[in-house]
XYZ file of C-alpha atoms in Angstrom:
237
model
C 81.777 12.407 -20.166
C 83.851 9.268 -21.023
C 82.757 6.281 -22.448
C 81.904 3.134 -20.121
C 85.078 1.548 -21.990
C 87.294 4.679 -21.423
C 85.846 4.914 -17.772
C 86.409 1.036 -17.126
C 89.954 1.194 -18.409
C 90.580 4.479 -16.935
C 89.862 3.122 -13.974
C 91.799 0.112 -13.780
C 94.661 1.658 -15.248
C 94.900 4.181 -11.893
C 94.582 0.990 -9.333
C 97.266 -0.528 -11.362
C 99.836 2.540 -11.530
C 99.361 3.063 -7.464
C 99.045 -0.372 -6.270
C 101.935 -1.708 -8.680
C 104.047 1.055 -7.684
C 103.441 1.194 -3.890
C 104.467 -2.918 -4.006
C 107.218 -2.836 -6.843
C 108.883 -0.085 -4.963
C 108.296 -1.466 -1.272
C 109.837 -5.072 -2.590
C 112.629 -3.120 -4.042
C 112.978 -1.275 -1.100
C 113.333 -4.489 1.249
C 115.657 -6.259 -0.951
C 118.364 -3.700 -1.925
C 119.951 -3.295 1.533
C 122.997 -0.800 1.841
C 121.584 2.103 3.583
C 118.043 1.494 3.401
C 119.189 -0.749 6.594
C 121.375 2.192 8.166
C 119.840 4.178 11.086
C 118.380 7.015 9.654
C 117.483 10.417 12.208
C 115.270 12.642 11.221
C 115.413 15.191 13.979
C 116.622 18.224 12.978
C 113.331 18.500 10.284
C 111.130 18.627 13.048
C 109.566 21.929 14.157
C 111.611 23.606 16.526
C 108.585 23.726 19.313
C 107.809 19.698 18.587
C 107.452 18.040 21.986
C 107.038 14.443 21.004
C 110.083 12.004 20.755
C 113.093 12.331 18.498
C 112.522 10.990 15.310
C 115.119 8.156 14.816
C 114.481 5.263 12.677
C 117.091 2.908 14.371
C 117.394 -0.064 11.995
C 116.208 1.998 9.192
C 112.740 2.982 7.448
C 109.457 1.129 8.439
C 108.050 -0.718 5.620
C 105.535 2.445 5.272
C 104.526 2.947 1.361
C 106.305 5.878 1.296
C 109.247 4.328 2.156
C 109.993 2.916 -1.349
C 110.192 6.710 -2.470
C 113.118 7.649 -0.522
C 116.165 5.995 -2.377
C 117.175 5.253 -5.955
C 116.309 3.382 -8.271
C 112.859 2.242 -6.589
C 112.405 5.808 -5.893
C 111.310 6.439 -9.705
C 108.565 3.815 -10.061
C 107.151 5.150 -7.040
C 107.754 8.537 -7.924
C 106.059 7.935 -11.518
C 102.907 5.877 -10.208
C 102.012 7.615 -7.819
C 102.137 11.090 -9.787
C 100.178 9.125 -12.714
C 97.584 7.538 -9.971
C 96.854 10.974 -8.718
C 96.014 12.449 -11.828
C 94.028 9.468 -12.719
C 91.999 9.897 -9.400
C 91.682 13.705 -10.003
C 89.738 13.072 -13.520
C 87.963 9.825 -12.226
C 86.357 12.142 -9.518
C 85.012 14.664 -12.068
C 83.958 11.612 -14.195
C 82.154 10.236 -11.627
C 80.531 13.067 -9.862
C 79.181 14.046 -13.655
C 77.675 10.594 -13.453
C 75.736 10.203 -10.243
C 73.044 12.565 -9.655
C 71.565 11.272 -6.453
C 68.024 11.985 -5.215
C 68.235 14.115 -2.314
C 69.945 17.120 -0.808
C 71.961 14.735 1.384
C 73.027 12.764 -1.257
C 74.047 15.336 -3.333
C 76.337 17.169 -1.021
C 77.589 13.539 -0.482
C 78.371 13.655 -4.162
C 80.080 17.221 -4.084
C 81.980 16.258 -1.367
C 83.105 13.036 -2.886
C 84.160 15.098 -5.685
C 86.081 18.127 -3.403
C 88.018 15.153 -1.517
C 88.484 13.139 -4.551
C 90.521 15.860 -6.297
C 92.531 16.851 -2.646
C 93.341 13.043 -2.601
C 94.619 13.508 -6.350
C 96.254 16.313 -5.931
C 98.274 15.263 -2.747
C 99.077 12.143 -3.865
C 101.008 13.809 -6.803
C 102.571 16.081 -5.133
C 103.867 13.405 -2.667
C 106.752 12.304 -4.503
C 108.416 15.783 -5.092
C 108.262 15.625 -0.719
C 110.085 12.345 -0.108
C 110.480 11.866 3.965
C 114.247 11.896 4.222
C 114.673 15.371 3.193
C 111.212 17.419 3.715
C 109.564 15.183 6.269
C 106.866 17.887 6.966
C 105.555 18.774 4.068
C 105.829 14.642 3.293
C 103.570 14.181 6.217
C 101.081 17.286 5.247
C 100.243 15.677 2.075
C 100.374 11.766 3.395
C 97.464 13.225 5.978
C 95.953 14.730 3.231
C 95.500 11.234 1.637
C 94.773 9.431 4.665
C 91.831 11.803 5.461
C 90.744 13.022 2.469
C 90.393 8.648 1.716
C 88.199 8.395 4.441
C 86.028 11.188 3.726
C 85.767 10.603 0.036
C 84.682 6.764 0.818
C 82.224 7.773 2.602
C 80.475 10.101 0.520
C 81.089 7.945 -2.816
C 79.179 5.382 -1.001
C 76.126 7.231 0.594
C 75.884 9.490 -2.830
C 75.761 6.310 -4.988
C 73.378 3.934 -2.461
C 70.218 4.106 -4.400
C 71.592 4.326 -7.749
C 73.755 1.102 -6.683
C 71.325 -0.646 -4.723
C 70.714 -3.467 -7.539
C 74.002 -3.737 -8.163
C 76.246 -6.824 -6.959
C 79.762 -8.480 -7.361
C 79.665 -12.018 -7.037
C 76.610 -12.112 -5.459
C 77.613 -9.502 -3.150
C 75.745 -5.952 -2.429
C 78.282 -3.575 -3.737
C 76.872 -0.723 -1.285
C 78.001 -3.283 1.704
C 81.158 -4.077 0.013
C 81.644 0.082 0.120
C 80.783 0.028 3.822
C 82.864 -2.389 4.357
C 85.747 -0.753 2.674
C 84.728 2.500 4.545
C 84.857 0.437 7.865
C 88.073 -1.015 6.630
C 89.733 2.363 5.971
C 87.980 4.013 9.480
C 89.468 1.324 11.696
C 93.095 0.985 9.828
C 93.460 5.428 10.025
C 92.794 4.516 14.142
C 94.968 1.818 14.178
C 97.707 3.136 12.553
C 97.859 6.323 14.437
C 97.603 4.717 17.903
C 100.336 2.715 17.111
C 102.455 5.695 16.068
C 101.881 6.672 18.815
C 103.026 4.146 20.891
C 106.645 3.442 18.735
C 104.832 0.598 17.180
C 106.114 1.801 13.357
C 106.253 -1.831 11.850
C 102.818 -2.532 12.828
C 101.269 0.675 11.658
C 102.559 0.398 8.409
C 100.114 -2.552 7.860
C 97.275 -0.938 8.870
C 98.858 1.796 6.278
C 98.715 -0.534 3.546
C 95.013 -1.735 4.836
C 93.860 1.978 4.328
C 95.360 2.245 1.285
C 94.178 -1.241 -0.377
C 90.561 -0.135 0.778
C 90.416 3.266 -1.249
C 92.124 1.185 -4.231
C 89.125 -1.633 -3.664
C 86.438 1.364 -3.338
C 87.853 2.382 -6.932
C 86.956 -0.787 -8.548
C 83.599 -1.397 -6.887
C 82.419 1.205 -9.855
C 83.271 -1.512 -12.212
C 80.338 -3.378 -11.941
C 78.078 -0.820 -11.960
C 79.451 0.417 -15.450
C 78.408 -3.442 -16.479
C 74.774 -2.954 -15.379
C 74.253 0.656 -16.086
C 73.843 1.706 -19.789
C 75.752 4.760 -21.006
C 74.733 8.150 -20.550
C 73.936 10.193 -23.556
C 76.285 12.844 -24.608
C 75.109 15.967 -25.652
């Protein structure tokens, strides 16, 4: 197992690489113009029995994360934090499963499935990149549900796997196992959110509740800071 230090660094290091590269790229995105504003139609990648609506993007991509991995040059820091993030998250959820050993049969399936949806988050969210939307939208959108899923599913079972090792620790006065609830609630409501609104042509507006999802895994991530602060190592044999 890593160090606390490593861990900690580790740790921060992965919420930097995907959160700087998700904004850096999506601000890039915005402000370089040319075709990013162009209509863009996305049709004729659909499955030939698909039912649902053409898939035209009128006055170009929403602002969904993924689209600041579509066109050149932004393309590459998303591309490269992303794949970096994901390989980060695939080790931090070995790390982390070695580390909690609830009390419990429920909590320890909790903590194998954290680990199982940790690394299928991982994984998907490096292989992302090589699937931008523009040119292999379904594969694209078999990993991006891998994410969005496997987030929710790994929240959850971080949080009920780690609730009575974490139950004395706090942030800032806060409960961190309610801060992870919260997060969880956070990530629940946005998945709804953002789907319904799909669903209803509202693309602008579920690419917030995109971002929400997203900034609540990244938060869920850092809540294990402060129990590295009050917990002391564990021996290595």
């Amino acid at each position: 197992m890593m160090k606390d230090e490593h861990l900690r660094k580790a740790i921060i290091a992965g919420v930097i690489f995907v959160v700087g590269a998700c904004l850096i790229s999506q601000i890039m995105f915005q402000m370089a113009g040319g075709p990013r504003d162009e209509p863009m139609d996305l049709s004729d990648q659909l499955p030939a029995d698909w039912l649902g609506s053409p898939m035209v993007f009128e006055d170009g991509l929403p602002p969904f994360i993924s689209s600041g991995g579509v066109f050149q040059p932004e393309k590459a820091v998303f591309d490269i934090g992303l794949g970096l993030g994901g390989l980060l998250m695939m080790a931090l959820s070995f790390e982390v499963y070695q580390r909690t050993e609830p009390v419990g049969r429920k909590r320890k399936v909790a903590n194998v499935g954290a680990l199982i949806s940790g690394v299928i988050v991982g994984f998907s969210m490096f292989s992302l990149p090589a699937h931008p939307l523009n040119t292999h939208l379904m594969q694209h959108i078999f990993w991006a549900v891998n994410i969005f899923w496997g987030t929710q599913v790994w929240l959850f079972c971080l949080t009920y796997a780690r609730a009575e090792l974490d139950a004395d620790v706090r942030w800032k006065g806060y409960s961190i196992n309610r801060i992870r609830w919260s997060l969880f609630a956070t990530a629940i409501f946005s998945f709804q959110a953002m789907t319904a609104l799909i669903s209803t042509g509202h693309l602008s507006e579920s690419a917030f509740f995109e971002w929400t999802l997203a900034f609540s895994a990244e938060g869920a991530l850092l809540t294990l800071l402060p129990a590295l602060t009050v917990a002391p190592s564990p021996s290595i044999s």
